């Protein structure tokens, strides 16, 4: 991903070349956060382009009629702050519950609770009991 403070309408050949040199100078290194590093002095291209962060993300999405479960394995590094992290993130969207709550009006707590219990039972039976790494 390339970030710019201004929206480029058309990149010149020089700008494309600078960005290409910056990307090509990256070295794949699984021992550093983000999985990429740059040799000394190669993390920028003049005063115009600078690497300020690296992210490596693997998304796995599971869907059913009542929920969507997204598991993200993230390895990131922020050069500006000098911090990095590797994390496993889980995003759960409960479609039926969201629809009931968005409809407004009086929502029966027991029906929402039952929907939540059913979704969590499916997740437990199919994911957590089979893969202790997710716990």
PDB file of C-alpha atoms in Angstrom:
ATOM      1  CA  UNK A   1       0.000   0.000   0.000  1.00  0.00           C
ATOM      2  CA  UNK A   2       1.254   3.448  -0.844  1.00  0.00           C
ATOM      3  CA  UNK A   3       0.103   6.423   1.193  1.00  0.00           C
ATOM      4  CA  UNK A   4       0.266  10.005  -0.003  1.00  0.00           C
ATOM      5  CA  UNK A   5      -0.881  13.274   1.568  1.00  0.00           C
ATOM      6  CA  UNK A   6      -2.165  14.385  -1.793  1.00  0.00           C
ATOM      7  CA  UNK A   7      -4.199  12.377  -4.254  1.00  0.00           C
ATOM      8  CA  UNK A   8      -1.996  11.663  -7.252  1.00  0.00           C
ATOM      9  CA  UNK A   9      -3.898  12.047 -10.498  1.00  0.00           C
ATOM     10  CA  UNK A  10      -1.170  10.713 -12.738  1.00  0.00           C
ATOM     11  CA  UNK A  11       2.225   9.472 -11.605  1.00  0.00           C
ATOM     12  CA  UNK A  12       5.218  10.444 -13.686  1.00  0.00           C
ATOM     13  CA  UNK A  13       7.728   7.826 -14.844  1.00  0.00           C
ATOM     14  CA  UNK A  14      10.162   9.232 -12.262  1.00  0.00           C
ATOM     15  CA  UNK A  15       7.648   8.757  -9.421  1.00  0.00           C
ATOM     16  CA  UNK A  16       6.807   5.229 -10.564  1.00  0.00           C
ATOM     17  CA  UNK A  17      10.510   4.426 -10.724  1.00  0.00           C
ATOM     18  CA  UNK A  18      11.084   5.787  -7.188  1.00  0.00           C
ATOM     19  CA  UNK A  19       8.233   3.711  -5.769  1.00  0.00           C
ATOM     20  CA  UNK A  20       9.414   0.613  -7.630  1.00  0.00           C
ATOM     21  CA  UNK A  21      12.963   1.044  -6.243  1.00  0.00           C
ATOM     22  CA  UNK A  22      11.566   1.421  -2.732  1.00  0.00           C
ATOM     23  CA  UNK A  23       9.482  -1.756  -3.026  1.00  0.00           C
ATOM     24  CA  UNK A  24      12.251  -3.722  -4.758  1.00  0.00           C
ATOM     25  CA  UNK A  25      14.736  -2.890  -1.996  1.00  0.00           C
ATOM     26  CA  UNK A  26      12.567  -4.683   0.616  1.00  0.00           C
ATOM     27  CA  UNK A  27      14.029  -7.879   2.013  1.00  0.00           C
ATOM     28  CA  UNK A  28      11.736 -10.696   3.136  1.00  0.00           C
ATOM     29  CA  UNK A  29      12.692 -11.549   6.708  1.00  0.00           C
ATOM     30  CA  UNK A  30      10.349 -13.717   8.791  1.00  0.00           C
ATOM     31  CA  UNK A  31      12.305 -12.806  11.931  1.00  0.00           C
ATOM     32  CA  UNK A  32      11.132  -9.165  11.963  1.00  0.00           C
ATOM     33  CA  UNK A  33       7.667  -7.791  12.665  1.00  0.00           C
ATOM     34  CA  UNK A  34       5.769  -7.296   9.428  1.00  0.00           C
ATOM     35  CA  UNK A  35       7.963  -9.808   7.615  1.00  0.00           C
ATOM     36  CA  UNK A  36       9.876  -7.167   5.617  1.00  0.00           C
ATOM     37  CA  UNK A  37      12.910  -5.021   6.308  1.00  0.00           C
ATOM     38  CA  UNK A  38      14.930  -2.521   4.314  1.00  0.00           C
ATOM     39  CA  UNK A  39      18.719  -2.210   4.186  1.00  0.00           C
ATOM     40  CA  UNK A  40      20.142   0.855   5.906  1.00  0.00           C
ATOM     41  CA  UNK A  41      19.202   3.977   3.966  1.00  0.00           C
ATOM     42  CA  UNK A  42      16.838   2.154   1.604  1.00  0.00           C
ATOM     43  CA  UNK A  43      13.574   2.707   3.553  1.00  0.00           C
ATOM     44  CA  UNK A  44      12.983   5.950   1.696  1.00  0.00           C
ATOM     45  CA  UNK A  45      13.251   7.282  -1.806  1.00  0.00           C
ATOM     46  CA  UNK A  46      14.629  10.783  -1.624  1.00  0.00           C
ATOM     47  CA  UNK A  47      12.438  13.032   0.487  1.00  0.00           C
ATOM     48  CA  UNK A  48       9.252  12.053  -1.314  1.00  0.00           C
ATOM     49  CA  UNK A  49       8.456   8.449  -0.321  1.00  0.00           C
ATOM     50  CA  UNK A  50       9.147   6.694   2.962  1.00  0.00           C
ATOM     51  CA  UNK A  51       8.137   3.316   4.347  1.00  0.00           C
ATOM     52  CA  UNK A  52       6.216   3.985   7.530  1.00  0.00           C
ATOM     53  CA  UNK A  53       4.618   0.626   8.188  1.00  0.00           C
ATOM     54  CA  UNK A  54       4.474  -2.975   7.091  1.00  0.00           C
ATOM     55  CA  UNK A  55       1.525  -5.321   7.504  1.00  0.00           C
ATOM     56  CA  UNK A  56       1.198  -8.978   6.652  1.00  0.00           C
ATOM     57  CA  UNK A  57      -2.374 -10.270   7.038  1.00  0.00           C
ATOM     58  CA  UNK A  58      -3.919 -13.683   6.443  1.00  0.00           C
ATOM     59  CA  UNK A  59      -7.738 -13.646   6.532  1.00  0.00           C
ATOM     60  CA  UNK A  60      -9.881 -16.737   6.884  1.00  0.00           C
ATOM     61  CA  UNK A  61     -13.647 -16.244   6.754  1.00  0.00           C
ATOM     62  CA  UNK A  62     -16.314 -18.738   7.773  1.00  0.00           C
ATOM     63  CA  UNK A  63     -19.940 -18.015   6.905  1.00  0.00           C
ATOM     64  CA  UNK A  64     -23.301 -19.469   7.814  1.00  0.00           C
ATOM     65  CA  UNK A  65     -26.840 -18.195   7.509  1.00  0.00           C
ATOM     66  CA  UNK A  66     -26.699 -16.767  11.042  1.00  0.00           C
ATOM     67  CA  UNK A  67     -23.131 -15.557  11.522  1.00  0.00           C
ATOM     68  CA  UNK A  68     -19.819 -14.640   9.902  1.00  0.00           C
ATOM     69  CA  UNK A  69     -16.558 -15.447  11.669  1.00  0.00           C
ATOM     70  CA  UNK A  70     -13.358 -13.841  10.432  1.00  0.00           C
ATOM     71  CA  UNK A  71      -9.987 -14.932  11.813  1.00  0.00           C
ATOM     72  CA  UNK A  72      -7.095 -12.604  10.979  1.00  0.00           C
ATOM     73  CA  UNK A  73      -3.472 -13.454  11.593  1.00  0.00           C
ATOM     74  CA  UNK A  74      -1.693 -10.104  11.611  1.00  0.00           C
ATOM     75  CA  UNK A  75       2.008  -9.309  11.718  1.00  0.00           C
ATOM     76  CA  UNK A  76       2.665  -5.568  11.619  1.00  0.00           C
ATOM     77  CA  UNK A  77       5.346  -3.001  12.311  1.00  0.00           C
ATOM     78  CA  UNK A  78       5.092   0.792  12.538  1.00  0.00           C
ATOM     79  CA  UNK A  79       8.444   2.393  11.669  1.00  0.00           C
ATOM     80  CA  UNK A  80       7.391   5.809  12.987  1.00  0.00           C
ATOM     81  CA  UNK A  81       6.561   4.551  16.462  1.00  0.00           C
ATOM     82  CA  UNK A  82       9.117   1.739  16.362  1.00  0.00           C
ATOM     83  CA  UNK A  83       6.546  -0.774  17.547  1.00  0.00           C
ATOM     84  CA  UNK A  84       5.281  -4.009  16.120  1.00  0.00           C
ATOM     85  CA  UNK A  85       3.025  -6.852  17.000  1.00  0.00           C
ATOM     86  CA  UNK A  86       1.875 -10.218  15.879  1.00  0.00           C
ATOM     87  CA  UNK A  87      -1.720 -10.952  16.751  1.00  0.00           C
ATOM     88  CA  UNK A  88      -4.599 -13.227  16.033  1.00  0.00           C
ATOM     89  CA  UNK A  89      -7.853 -11.316  15.775  1.00  0.00           C
ATOM     90  CA  UNK A  90     -11.356 -12.752  15.679  1.00  0.00           C
ATOM     91  CA  UNK A  91     -14.329 -10.806  14.364  1.00  0.00           C
ATOM     92  CA  UNK A  92     -17.783 -12.277  14.885  1.00  0.00           C
ATOM     93  CA  UNK A  93     -20.865 -10.852  13.170  1.00  0.00           C
ATOM     94  CA  UNK A  94     -24.148 -12.357  14.318  1.00  0.00           C
ATOM     95  CA  UNK A  95     -26.531 -11.630  11.443  1.00  0.00           C
ATOM     96  CA  UNK A  96     -29.798 -12.644  13.071  1.00  0.00           C
ATOM     97  CA  UNK A  97     -29.108 -10.760  16.290  1.00  0.00           C
ATOM     98  CA  UNK A  98     -28.009  -7.658  14.394  1.00  0.00           C
ATOM     99  CA  UNK A  99     -31.207  -7.725  12.322  1.00  0.00           C
ATOM    100  CA  UNK A 100     -33.406  -8.095  15.415  1.00  0.00           C
ATOM    101  CA  UNK A 101     -31.676  -5.209  17.176  1.00  0.00           C
ATOM    102  CA  UNK A 102     -31.823  -2.977  14.071  1.00  0.00           C
ATOM    103  CA  UNK A 103     -35.568  -3.580  13.680  1.00  0.00           C
ATOM    104  CA  UNK A 104     -36.015  -1.629  16.864  1.00  0.00           C
ATOM    105  CA  UNK A 105     -39.019  -1.829  19.052  1.00  0.00           C
ATOM    106  CA  UNK A 106     -39.250  -4.261  21.913  1.00  0.00           C
ATOM    107  CA  UNK A 107     -36.803  -7.125  21.530  1.00  0.00           C
ATOM    108  CA  UNK A 108     -37.294 -10.220  23.643  1.00  0.00           C
ATOM    109  CA  UNK A 109     -34.151 -10.901  25.614  1.00  0.00           C
ATOM    110  CA  UNK A 110     -34.779 -14.638  25.582  1.00  0.00           C
ATOM    111  CA  UNK A 111     -34.879 -14.835  21.762  1.00  0.00           C
ATOM    112  CA  UNK A 112     -31.638 -12.860  21.419  1.00  0.00           C
ATOM    113  CA  UNK A 113     -30.056 -14.961  24.153  1.00  0.00           C
ATOM    114  CA  UNK A 114     -31.127 -18.188  22.429  1.00  0.00           C
ATOM    115  CA  UNK A 115     -29.696 -16.994  19.097  1.00  0.00           C
ATOM    116  CA  UNK A 116     -26.414 -16.110  20.780  1.00  0.00           C
ATOM    117  CA  UNK A 117     -26.236 -19.505  22.540  1.00  0.00           C
ATOM    118  CA  UNK A 118     -26.901 -21.333  19.237  1.00  0.00           C
ATOM    119  CA  UNK A 119     -24.188 -19.384  17.397  1.00  0.00           C
ATOM    120  CA  UNK A 120     -21.646 -19.942  20.178  1.00  0.00           C
ATOM    121  CA  UNK A 121     -22.470 -23.672  20.299  1.00  0.00           C
ATOM    122  CA  UNK A 122     -21.805 -23.962  16.542  1.00  0.00           C
ATOM    123  CA  UNK A 123     -18.521 -22.078  16.907  1.00  0.00           C
ATOM    124  CA  UNK A 124     -17.479 -24.235  19.875  1.00  0.00           C
ATOM    125  CA  UNK A 125     -18.402 -27.516  18.167  1.00  0.00           C
ATOM    126  CA  UNK A 126     -16.767 -26.749  14.831  1.00  0.00           C
ATOM    127  CA  UNK A 127     -13.804 -24.540  15.675  1.00  0.00           C
ATOM    128  CA  UNK A 128     -12.702 -24.307  19.267  1.00  0.00           C
ATOM    129  CA  UNK A 129     -13.012 -27.951  20.290  1.00  0.00           C
ATOM    130  CA  UNK A 130     -11.125 -29.042  17.145  1.00  0.00           C
ATOM    131  CA  UNK A 131      -8.390 -26.372  17.159  1.00  0.00           C
ATOM    132  CA  UNK A 132      -6.925 -25.507  20.584  1.00  0.00           C
ATOM    133  CA  UNK A 133      -4.825 -22.799  18.898  1.00  0.00           C
ATOM    134  CA  UNK A 134      -7.975 -20.677  18.556  1.00  0.00           C
ATOM    135  CA  UNK A 135      -8.644 -20.718  22.304  1.00  0.00           C
TER     136      UNK A 135
END
